[in-house]
Short mmCIF file of C-alpha atoms in Angstrom, two decimals:
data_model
loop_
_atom_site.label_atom_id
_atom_site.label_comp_id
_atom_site.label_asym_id
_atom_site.label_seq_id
_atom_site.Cartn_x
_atom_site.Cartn_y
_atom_site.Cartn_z
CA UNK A 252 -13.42 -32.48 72.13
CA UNK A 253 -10.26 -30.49 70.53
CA UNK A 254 -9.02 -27.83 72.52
CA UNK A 255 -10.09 -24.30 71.26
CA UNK A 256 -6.41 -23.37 70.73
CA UNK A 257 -5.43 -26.39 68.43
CA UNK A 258 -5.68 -23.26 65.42
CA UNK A 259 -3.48 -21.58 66.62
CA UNK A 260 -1.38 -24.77 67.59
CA UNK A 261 -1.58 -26.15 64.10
CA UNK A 262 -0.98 -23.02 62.61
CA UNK A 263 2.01 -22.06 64.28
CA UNK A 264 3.28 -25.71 64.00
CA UNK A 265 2.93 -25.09 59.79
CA UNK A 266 4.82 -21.98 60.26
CA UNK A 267 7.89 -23.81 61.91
CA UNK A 268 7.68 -26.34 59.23
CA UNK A 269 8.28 -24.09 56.97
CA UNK A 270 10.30 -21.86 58.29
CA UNK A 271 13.51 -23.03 56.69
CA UNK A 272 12.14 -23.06 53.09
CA UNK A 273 10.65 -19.40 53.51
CA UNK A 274 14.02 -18.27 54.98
CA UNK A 275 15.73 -18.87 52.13
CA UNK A 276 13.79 -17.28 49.94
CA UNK A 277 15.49 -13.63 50.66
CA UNK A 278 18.68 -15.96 49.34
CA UNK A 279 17.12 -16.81 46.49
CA UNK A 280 16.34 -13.72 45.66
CA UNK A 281 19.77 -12.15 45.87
CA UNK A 282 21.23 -14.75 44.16
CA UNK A 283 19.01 -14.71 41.45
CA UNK A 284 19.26 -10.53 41.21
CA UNK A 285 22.80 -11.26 41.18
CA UNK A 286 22.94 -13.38 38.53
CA UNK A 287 20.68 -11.84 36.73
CA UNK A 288 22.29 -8.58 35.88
CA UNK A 289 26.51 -9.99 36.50
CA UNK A 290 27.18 -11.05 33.28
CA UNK A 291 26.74 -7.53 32.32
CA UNK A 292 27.70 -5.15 34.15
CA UNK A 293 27.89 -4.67 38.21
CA UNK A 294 25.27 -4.41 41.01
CA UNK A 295 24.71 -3.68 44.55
CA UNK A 296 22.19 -4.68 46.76
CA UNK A 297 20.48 -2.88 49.68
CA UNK A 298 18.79 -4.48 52.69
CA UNK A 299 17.23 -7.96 51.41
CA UNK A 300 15.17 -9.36 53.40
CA UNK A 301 11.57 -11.69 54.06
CA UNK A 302 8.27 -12.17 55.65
CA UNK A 303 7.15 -15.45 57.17
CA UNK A 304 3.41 -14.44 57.99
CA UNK A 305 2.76 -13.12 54.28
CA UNK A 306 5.28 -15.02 52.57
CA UNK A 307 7.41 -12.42 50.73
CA UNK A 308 11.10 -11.24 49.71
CA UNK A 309 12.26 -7.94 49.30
CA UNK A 310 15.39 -6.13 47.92
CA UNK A 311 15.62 -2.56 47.92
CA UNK A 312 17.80 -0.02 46.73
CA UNK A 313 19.27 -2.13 43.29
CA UNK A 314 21.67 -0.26 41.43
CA UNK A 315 23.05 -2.50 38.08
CA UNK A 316 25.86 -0.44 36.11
CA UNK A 317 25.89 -1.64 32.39
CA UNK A 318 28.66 -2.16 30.52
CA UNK A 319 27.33 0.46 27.79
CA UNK A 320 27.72 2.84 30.66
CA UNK A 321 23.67 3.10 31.17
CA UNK A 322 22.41 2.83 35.31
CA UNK A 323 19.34 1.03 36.35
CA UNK A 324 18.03 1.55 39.77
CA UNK A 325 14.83 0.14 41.67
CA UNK A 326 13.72 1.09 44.83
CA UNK A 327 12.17 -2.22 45.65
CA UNK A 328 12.42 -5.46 43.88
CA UNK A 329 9.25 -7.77 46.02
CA UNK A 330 8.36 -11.39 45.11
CA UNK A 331 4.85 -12.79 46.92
CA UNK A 332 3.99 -15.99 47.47
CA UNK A 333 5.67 -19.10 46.99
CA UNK A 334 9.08 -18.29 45.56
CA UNK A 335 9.02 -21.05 42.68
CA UNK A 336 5.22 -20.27 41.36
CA UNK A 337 4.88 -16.45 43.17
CA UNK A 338 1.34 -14.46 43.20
CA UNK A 339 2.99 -10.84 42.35
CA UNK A 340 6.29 -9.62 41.34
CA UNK A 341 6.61 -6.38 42.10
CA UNK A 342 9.30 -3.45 41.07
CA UNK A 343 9.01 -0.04 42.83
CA UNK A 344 10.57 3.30 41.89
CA UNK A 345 12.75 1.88 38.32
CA UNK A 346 14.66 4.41 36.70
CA UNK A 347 16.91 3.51 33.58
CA UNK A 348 19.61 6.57 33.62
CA UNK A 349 22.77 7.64 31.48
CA UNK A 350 26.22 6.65 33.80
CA UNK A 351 27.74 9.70 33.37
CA UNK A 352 25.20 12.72 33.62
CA UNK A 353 22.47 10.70 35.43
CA UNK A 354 19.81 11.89 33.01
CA UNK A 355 16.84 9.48 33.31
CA UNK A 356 16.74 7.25 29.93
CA UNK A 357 13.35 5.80 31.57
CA UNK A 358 11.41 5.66 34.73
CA UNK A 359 8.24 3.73 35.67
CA UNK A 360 6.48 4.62 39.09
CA UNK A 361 5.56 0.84 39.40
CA UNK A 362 5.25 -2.71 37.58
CA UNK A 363 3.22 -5.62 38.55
CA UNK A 364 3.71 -8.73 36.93
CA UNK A 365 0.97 -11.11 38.53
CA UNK A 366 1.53 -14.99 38.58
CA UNK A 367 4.57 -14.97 36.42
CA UNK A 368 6.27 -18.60 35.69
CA UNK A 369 9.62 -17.04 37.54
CA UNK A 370 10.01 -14.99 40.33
CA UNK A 371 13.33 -13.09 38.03
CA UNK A 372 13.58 -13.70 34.57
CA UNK A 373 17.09 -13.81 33.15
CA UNK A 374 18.26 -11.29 30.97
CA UNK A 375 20.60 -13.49 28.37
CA UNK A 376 17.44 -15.38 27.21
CA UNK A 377 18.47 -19.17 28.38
CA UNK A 378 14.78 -19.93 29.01
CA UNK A 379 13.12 -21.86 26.32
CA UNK A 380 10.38 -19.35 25.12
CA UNK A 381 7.26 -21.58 26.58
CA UNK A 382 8.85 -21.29 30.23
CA UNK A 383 8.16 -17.20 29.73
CA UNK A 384 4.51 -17.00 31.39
CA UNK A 385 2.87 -13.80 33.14
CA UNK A 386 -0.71 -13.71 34.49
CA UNK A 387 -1.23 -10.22 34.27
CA UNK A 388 0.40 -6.33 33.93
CA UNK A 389 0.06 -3.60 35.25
CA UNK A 390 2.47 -0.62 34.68
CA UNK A 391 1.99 3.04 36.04
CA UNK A 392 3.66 6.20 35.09
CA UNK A 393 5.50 5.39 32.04
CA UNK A 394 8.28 8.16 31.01
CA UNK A 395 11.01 7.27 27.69
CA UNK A 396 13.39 9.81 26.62
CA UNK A 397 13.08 9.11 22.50
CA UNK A 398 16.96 10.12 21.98
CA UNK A 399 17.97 6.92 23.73
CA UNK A 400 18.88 3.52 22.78
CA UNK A 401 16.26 2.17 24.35
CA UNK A 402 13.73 4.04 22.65
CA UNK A 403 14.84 2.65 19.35
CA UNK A 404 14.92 -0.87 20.68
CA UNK A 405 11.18 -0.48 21.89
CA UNK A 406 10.20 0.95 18.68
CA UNK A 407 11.87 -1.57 16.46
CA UNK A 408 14.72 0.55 14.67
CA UNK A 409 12.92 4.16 14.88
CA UNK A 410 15.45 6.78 15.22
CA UNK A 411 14.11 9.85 17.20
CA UNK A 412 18.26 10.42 18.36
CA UNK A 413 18.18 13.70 16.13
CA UNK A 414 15.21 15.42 17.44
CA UNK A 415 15.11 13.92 20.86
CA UNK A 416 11.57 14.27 22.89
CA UNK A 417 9.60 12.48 25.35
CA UNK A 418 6.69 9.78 25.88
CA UNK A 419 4.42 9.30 28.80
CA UNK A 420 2.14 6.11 29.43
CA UNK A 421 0.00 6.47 32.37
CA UNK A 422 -1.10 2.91 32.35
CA UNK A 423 -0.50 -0.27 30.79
CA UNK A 424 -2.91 -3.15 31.50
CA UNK A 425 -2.53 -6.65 30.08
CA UNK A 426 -3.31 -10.56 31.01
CA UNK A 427 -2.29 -14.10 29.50
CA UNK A 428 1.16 -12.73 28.64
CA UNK A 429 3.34 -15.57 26.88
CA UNK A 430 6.18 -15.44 24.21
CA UNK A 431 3.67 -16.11 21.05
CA UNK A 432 0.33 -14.78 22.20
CA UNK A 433 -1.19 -11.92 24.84
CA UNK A 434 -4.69 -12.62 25.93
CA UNK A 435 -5.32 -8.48 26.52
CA UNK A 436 -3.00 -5.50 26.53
CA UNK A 437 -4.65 -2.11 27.06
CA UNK A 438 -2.28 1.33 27.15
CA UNK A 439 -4.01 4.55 28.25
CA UNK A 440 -3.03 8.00 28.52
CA UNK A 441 -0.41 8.74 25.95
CA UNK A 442 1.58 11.56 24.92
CA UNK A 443 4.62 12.10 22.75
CA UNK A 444 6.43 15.52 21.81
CA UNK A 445 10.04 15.63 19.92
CA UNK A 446 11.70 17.12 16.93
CA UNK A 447 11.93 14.26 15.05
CA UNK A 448 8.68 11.54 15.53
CA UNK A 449 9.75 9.77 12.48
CA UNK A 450 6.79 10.05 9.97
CA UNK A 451 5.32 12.43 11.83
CA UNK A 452 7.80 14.63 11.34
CA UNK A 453 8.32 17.28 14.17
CA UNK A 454 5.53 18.29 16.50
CA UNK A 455 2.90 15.89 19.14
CA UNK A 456 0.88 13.33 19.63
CA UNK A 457 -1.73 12.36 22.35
CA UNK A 458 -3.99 9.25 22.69
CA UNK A 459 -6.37 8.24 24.92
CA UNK A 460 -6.52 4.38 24.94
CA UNK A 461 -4.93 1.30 22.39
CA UNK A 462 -6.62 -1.67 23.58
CA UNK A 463 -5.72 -5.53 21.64
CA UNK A 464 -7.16 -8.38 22.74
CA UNK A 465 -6.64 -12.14 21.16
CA UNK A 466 -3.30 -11.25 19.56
CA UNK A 467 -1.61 -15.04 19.15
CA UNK A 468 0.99 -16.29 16.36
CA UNK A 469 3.61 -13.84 17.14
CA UNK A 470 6.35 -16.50 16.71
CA UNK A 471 5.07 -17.48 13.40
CA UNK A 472 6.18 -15.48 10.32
CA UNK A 473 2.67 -14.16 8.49
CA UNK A 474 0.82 -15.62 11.47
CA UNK A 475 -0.51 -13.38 13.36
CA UNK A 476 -4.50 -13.22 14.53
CA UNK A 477 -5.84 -10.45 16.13
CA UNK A 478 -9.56 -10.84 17.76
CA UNK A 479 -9.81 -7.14 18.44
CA UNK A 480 -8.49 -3.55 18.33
CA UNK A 481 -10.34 -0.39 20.08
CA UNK A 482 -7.83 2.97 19.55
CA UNK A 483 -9.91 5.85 20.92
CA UNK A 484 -9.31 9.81 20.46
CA UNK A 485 -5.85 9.87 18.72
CA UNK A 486 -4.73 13.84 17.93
CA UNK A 487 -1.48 14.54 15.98
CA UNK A 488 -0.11 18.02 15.46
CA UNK A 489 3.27 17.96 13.46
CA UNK A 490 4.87 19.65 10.75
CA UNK A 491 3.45 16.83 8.18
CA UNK A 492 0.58 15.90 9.72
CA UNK A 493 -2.61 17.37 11.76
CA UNK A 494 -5.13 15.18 12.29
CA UNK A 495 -7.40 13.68 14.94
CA UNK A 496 -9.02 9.90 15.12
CA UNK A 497 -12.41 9.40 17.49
CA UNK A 498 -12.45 5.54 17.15
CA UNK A 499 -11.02 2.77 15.64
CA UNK A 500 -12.61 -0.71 16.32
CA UNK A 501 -11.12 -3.74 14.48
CA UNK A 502 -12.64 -7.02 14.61
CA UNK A 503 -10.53 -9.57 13.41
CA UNK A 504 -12.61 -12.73 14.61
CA UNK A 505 -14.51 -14.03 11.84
CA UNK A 506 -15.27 -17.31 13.81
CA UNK A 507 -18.70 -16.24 14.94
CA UNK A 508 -19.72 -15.16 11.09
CA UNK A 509 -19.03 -11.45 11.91
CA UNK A 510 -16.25 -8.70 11.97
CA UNK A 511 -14.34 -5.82 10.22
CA UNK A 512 -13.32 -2.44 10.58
CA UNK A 513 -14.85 0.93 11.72
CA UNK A 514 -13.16 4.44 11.56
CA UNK A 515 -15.03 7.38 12.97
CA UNK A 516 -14.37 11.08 13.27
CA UNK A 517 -10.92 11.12 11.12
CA UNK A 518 -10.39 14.82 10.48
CA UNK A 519 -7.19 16.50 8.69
CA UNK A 520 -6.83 19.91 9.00
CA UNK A 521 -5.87 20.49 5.53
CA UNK A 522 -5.55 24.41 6.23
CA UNK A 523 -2.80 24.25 8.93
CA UNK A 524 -1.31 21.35 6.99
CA UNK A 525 -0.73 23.48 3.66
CA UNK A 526 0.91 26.48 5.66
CA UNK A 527 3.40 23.70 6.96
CA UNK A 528 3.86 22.57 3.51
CA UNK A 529 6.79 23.98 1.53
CA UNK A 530 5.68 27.33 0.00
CA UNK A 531 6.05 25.85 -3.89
CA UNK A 532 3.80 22.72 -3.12
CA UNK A 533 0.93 25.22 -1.18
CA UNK A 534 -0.16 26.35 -4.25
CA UNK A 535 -1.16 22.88 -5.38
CA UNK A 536 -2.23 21.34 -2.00
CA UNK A 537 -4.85 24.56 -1.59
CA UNK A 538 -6.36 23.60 -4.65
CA UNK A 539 -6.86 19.97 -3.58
CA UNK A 540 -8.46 21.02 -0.20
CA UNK A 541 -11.15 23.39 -1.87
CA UNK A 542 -12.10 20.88 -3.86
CA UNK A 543 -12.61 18.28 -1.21
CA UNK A 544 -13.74 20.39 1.63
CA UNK A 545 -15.27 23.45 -0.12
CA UNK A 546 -13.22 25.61 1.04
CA UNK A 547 -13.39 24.85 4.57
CA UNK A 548 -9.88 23.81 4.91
CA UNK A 549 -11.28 20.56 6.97
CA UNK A 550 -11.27 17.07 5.77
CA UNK A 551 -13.80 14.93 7.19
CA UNK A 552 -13.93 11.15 7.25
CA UNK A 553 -15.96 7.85 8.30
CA UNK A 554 -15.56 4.43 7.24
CA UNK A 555 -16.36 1.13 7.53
CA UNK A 556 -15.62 -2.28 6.06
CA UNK A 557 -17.28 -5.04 7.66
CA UNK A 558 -18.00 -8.63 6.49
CA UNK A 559 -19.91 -11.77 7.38
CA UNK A 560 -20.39 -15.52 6.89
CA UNK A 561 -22.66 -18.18 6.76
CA UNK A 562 -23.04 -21.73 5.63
CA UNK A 563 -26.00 -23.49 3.70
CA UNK A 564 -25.81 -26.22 1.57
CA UNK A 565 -22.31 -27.52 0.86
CA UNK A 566 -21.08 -23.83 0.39
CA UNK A 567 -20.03 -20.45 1.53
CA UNK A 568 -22.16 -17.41 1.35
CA UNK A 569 -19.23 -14.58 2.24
CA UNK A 570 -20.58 -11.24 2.60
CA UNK A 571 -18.72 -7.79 2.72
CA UNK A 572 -20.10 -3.87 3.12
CA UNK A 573 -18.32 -1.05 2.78
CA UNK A 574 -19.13 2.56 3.53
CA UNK A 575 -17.20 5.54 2.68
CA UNK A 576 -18.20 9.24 3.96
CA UNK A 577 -16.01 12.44 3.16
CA UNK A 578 -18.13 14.69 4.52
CA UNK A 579 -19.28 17.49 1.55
CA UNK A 580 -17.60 15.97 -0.79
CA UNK A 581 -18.77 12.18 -1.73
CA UNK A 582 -20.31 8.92 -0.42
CA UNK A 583 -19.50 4.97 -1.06
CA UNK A 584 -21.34 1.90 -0.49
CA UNK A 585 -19.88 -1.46 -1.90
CA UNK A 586 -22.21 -4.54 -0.76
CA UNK A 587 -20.63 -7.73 -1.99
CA UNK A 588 -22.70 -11.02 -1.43
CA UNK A 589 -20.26 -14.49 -2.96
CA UNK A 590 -21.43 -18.30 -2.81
CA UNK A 591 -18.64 -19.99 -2.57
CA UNK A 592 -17.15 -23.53 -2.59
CA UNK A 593 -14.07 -22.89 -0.68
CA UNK A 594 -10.84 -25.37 -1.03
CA UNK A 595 -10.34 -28.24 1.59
CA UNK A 596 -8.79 -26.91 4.75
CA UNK A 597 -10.10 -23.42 3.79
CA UNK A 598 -12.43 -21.84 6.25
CA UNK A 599 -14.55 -18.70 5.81
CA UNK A 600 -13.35 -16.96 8.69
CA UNK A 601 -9.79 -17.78 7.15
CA UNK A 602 -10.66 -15.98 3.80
CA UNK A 603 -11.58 -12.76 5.78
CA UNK A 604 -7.69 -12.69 7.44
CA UNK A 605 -6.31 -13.79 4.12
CA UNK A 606 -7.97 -12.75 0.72
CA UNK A 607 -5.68 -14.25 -1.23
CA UNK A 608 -7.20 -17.65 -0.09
CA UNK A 609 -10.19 -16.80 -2.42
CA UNK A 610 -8.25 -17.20 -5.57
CA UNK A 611 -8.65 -21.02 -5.69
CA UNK A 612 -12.15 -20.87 -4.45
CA UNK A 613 -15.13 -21.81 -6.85
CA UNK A 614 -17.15 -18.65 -6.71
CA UNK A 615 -21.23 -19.89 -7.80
CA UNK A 616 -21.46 -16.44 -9.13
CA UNK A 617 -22.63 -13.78 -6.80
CA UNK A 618 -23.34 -9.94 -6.30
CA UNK A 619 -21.48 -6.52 -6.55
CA UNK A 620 -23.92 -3.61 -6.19
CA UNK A 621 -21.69 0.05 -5.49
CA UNK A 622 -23.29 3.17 -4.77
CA UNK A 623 -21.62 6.16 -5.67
CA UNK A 624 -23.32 9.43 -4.41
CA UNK A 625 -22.47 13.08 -4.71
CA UNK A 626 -22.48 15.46 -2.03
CA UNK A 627 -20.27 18.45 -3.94
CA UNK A 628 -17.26 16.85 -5.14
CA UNK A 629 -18.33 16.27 -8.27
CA UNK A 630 -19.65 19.61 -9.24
CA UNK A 631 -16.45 21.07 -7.97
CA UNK A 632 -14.27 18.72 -9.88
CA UNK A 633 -15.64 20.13 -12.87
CA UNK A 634 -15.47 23.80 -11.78
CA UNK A 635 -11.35 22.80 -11.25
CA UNK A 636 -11.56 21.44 -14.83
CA UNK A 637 -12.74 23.78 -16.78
CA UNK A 638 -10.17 26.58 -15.09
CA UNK A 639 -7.59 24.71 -15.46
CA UNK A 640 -8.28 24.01 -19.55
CA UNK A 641 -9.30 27.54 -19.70
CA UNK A 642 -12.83 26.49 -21.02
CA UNK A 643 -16.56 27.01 -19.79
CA UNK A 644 -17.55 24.63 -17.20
CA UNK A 645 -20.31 23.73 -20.27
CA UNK A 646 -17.55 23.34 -22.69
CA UNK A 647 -15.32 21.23 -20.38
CA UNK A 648 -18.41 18.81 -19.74
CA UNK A 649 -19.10 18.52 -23.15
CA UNK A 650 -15.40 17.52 -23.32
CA UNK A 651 -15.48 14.74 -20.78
CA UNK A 652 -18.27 13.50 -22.19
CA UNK A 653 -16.73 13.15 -25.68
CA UNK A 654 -13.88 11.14 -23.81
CA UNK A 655 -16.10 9.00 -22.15
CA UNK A 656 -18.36 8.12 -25.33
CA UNK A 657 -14.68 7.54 -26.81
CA UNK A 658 -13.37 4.74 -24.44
CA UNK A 659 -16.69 3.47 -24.46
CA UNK A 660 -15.72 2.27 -28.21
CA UNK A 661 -12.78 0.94 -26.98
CA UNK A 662 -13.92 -1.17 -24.17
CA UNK A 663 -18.02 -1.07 -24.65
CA UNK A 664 -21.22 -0.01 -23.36
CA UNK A 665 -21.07 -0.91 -20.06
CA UNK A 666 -17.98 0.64 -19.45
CA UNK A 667 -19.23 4.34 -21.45
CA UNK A 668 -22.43 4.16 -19.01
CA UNK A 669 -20.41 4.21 -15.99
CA UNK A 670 -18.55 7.18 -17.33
CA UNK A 671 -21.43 8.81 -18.36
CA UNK A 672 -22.48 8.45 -15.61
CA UNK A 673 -19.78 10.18 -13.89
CA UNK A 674 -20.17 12.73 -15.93
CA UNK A 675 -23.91 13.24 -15.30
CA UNK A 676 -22.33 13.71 -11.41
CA UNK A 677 -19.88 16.37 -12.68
CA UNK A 678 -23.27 18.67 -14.61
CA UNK A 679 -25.11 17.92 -11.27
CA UNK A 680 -27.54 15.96 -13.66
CA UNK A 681 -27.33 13.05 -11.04
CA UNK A 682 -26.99 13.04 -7.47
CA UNK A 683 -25.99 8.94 -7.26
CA UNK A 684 -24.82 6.37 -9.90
CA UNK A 685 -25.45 2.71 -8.91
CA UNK A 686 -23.66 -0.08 -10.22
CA UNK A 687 -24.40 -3.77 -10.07
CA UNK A 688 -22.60 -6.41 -11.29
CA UNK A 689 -23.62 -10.36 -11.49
CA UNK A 690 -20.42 -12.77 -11.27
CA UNK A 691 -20.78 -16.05 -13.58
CA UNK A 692 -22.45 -18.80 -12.57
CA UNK A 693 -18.97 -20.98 -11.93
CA UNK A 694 -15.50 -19.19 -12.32
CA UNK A 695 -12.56 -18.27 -10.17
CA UNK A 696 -10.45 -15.08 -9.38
CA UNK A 697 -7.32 -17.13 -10.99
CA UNK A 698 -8.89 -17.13 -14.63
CA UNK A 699 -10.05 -13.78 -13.98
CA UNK A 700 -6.55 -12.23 -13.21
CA UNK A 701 -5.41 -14.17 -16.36
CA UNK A 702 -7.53 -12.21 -18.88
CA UNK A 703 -8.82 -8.97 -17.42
CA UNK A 704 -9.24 -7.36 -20.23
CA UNK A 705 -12.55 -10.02 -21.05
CA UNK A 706 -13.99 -8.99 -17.97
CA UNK A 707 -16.49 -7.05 -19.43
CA UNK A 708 -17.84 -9.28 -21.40
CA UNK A 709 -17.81 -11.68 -18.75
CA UNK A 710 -19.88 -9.91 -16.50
CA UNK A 711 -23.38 -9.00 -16.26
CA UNK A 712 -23.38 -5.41 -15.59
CA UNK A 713 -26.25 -2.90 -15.00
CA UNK A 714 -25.64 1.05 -14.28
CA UNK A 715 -28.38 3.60 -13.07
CA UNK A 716 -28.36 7.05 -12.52
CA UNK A 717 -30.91 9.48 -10.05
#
């Protein structure tokens, strides 16, 4: 029968064993710190030290001088776990500063980098990109000053040095971190303010969450696949742009036959935007916004462009719906259905990241059916018209319809019903028009593009009004 204490025997027996190996891992850790950041600039260490029960290192109180005269200085640099494979790396308290007035460039309250492939990662980029591994992220309490260097590096080349400003991050999540792919990044709790956001112009920016996941090819040129992007409640206020965003979902994986886009709850504020303006362009942009808000001053949008796939028979059937709303003003539907004998090596899925692949496909003619439907754009347009030509809003219908019976003789009947058409919109004879449009029973996009001007003919086109 074992004695009761042989636990505590055989643990304690482990521990000795590898005492020597855990000892040195404080070592390692200076060493590596050390040579980390020497090669430029200077640092200085605090108290390093380990743990042999939990097996961990810790160095605290880092301070690396750069030689561009910036100051980077962690409270705690920890390591868990087995020094050469670790559970956690862990940086407490990091604050990037300028040398001379101390002015924090960057702090972060805290970063977590779970099961990365090195317990310190060199800074002059001697690993070979597929030894660069991280488990998981987590960062807390994100704060960049946008005047700095850094800030420009981060946002590939943007210059905010002119009108300085500030970002927050209150979280950044992410998992399956390598050099060409990340499994899931999530960043939450956003806000920028500056003088100078680059397109934005000067002003501020909030959003609530960016979330990728599946991003992969990021080595390759024109590779890149993304299997999704949710953006929720963006809301700009600048000097160029005011605007809000509820939700943006993208669903770049076409493997399981569906995906797209979605936009909801895009609103300009047209109004505050014109005041911004430059006083000899309001004139113009006020006219623009009454006719596409009524007058309300607020531009309203949803939107959607989705698309899927199936297979039957030897061939594609590619599918692809579209729905545009500006709210009191007009509506879009575009329903696209294509058979399609796609080239060897040429998936469907592949078509959907890449339209261009479609040129050399054999389309086995197919379906275009748009919806175009009035909800008082039209009937303002030609209000706009007529004032503008200094005519009744009779006479300047009468006008437009002229014009379109005119190109109608230059490029045919099914061309003039579509106008007339939109002109029944613009006398509020017509609340939609619908178009459809049957491809050719065996043609390509290549001939197409060749001789557009034929297309007419080559088509079988059909146009209602209601």
């Amino acid at each position: 029968m074992l004695d009761s204490r042989w636990p505590l025997i055989a643990g304690a027996s482990l521990l000795l064993a590898a005492a020597p190996a855990l000892a040195d891992d404080p070592e390692r850790l200076e060493a590596d710190l050390r040579a980390m950041f020497g090669d430029h600039g200077s640092v200085e260490l605090g108290e390093v030290s380990g743990a042999l029960l939990r097996r961990r290192a810790t160095a605290e109180d880092l301070v690396f001088e750069t030689d561009e005269g910036e100051r980077l200085r962690l409270a705690r640099y920890i390591v868990k776990g087995d020094y050469d494979s670790p559970d956690e790396v862990i940086l407490e308290g990091l604050r990037l500063e300028d040398g001379l007035t101390e002015l924090p460039l960057m702090t972060a309250e805290r970063i977590v980098l779970g099961e990365p492939s090195r317990a310190v990662f060199p800074l002059d980029g001697d690993l070979a990109p597929e030894e660069v591994r991280i488990g998981s992220l987590a960062i807390d309490d994100i704060v960049i000053d946008l005047a700095s260097e850094l800030a420009e590096e981060l946002f590939q080349g943007a210059a905010f040095r002119e009108g300085g400003g500030r970002l927050t991050i209150a979280r950044v999540r992410g998992e399956s971190l390598s050099h060409d792919a990340i499994g899931m990044l999530e960043i939450t709790e956003v806000a920028g303010t500056g003088q100078d956001l680059g397109d934005l112009g000067a002003g501020s920016f909030t959003l609530g969450s960016l979330r990728l996941e599946g991003l992969a090819g990021l080595e390759g040129a024109g590779e890149e696949t993304l299997e999704l992007l949710a953006i929720r409640d963006i809301d700009i206020a600048s000097d160029r742009l005011v605007a809000t965003l509820a939700e943006l979902d993208l669903d770049g994986d076409f493997s399981d036959g569906v995906g797209g886009l979605s936009l909801d709850g895009i609103r300009l504020d047209l109004a505050r935007m014109i005041e911004l303006a430059p006083e000899q362009e309001r004139a113009q942009l006020r006219m623009a916004s009454k006719v596409l808000t009524d007058g309300s001053g607020e531009l309203r949008l949803d939107a959607a462009f989705l698309g899927d796939w199936e297979e039957e028979g030897g061939r594609s059937i590619l599918r692809s719906n579209s729905r545009v709303t500006v709210h009191e003003a007009l509506r879009l539907l575009i329903d696209i259905e294509l058979p399609v004998v796609l080239p060897d090596g040429v998936s469907p899925e592949a078509v959907f990241s890449d339209a261009d692949r479609l040129e050399a496909a054999t389309l086995l003619g197919g379906e275009i059916h748009l919806t175009l439907a009035d909800q008082g754009l039209f009937g303002r347009l030609a209000t706009l018209g007529a004032a503008m030509e200094g005519v009744t809003e009779a006479q300047y219908l009468e006008q437009v319809r002229t014009q379109a019976q005119g190109f109608g003789m230059l490029f045919g009947p099914q061309v003039q019903a579509i106008l007339t058409g939109l002109v029944d919109l613009m006398a509020g004879a017509a609340e939609e028009l619908d178009v459809g449009i049957t491809l050719p029973a065996e043609s390509n996009l290549e001939t197409w593009a060749g001789d557009p001007m034929a297309l007419p003919d080559k088509l079988s086109l059909s146009v209602e009004t209601r």
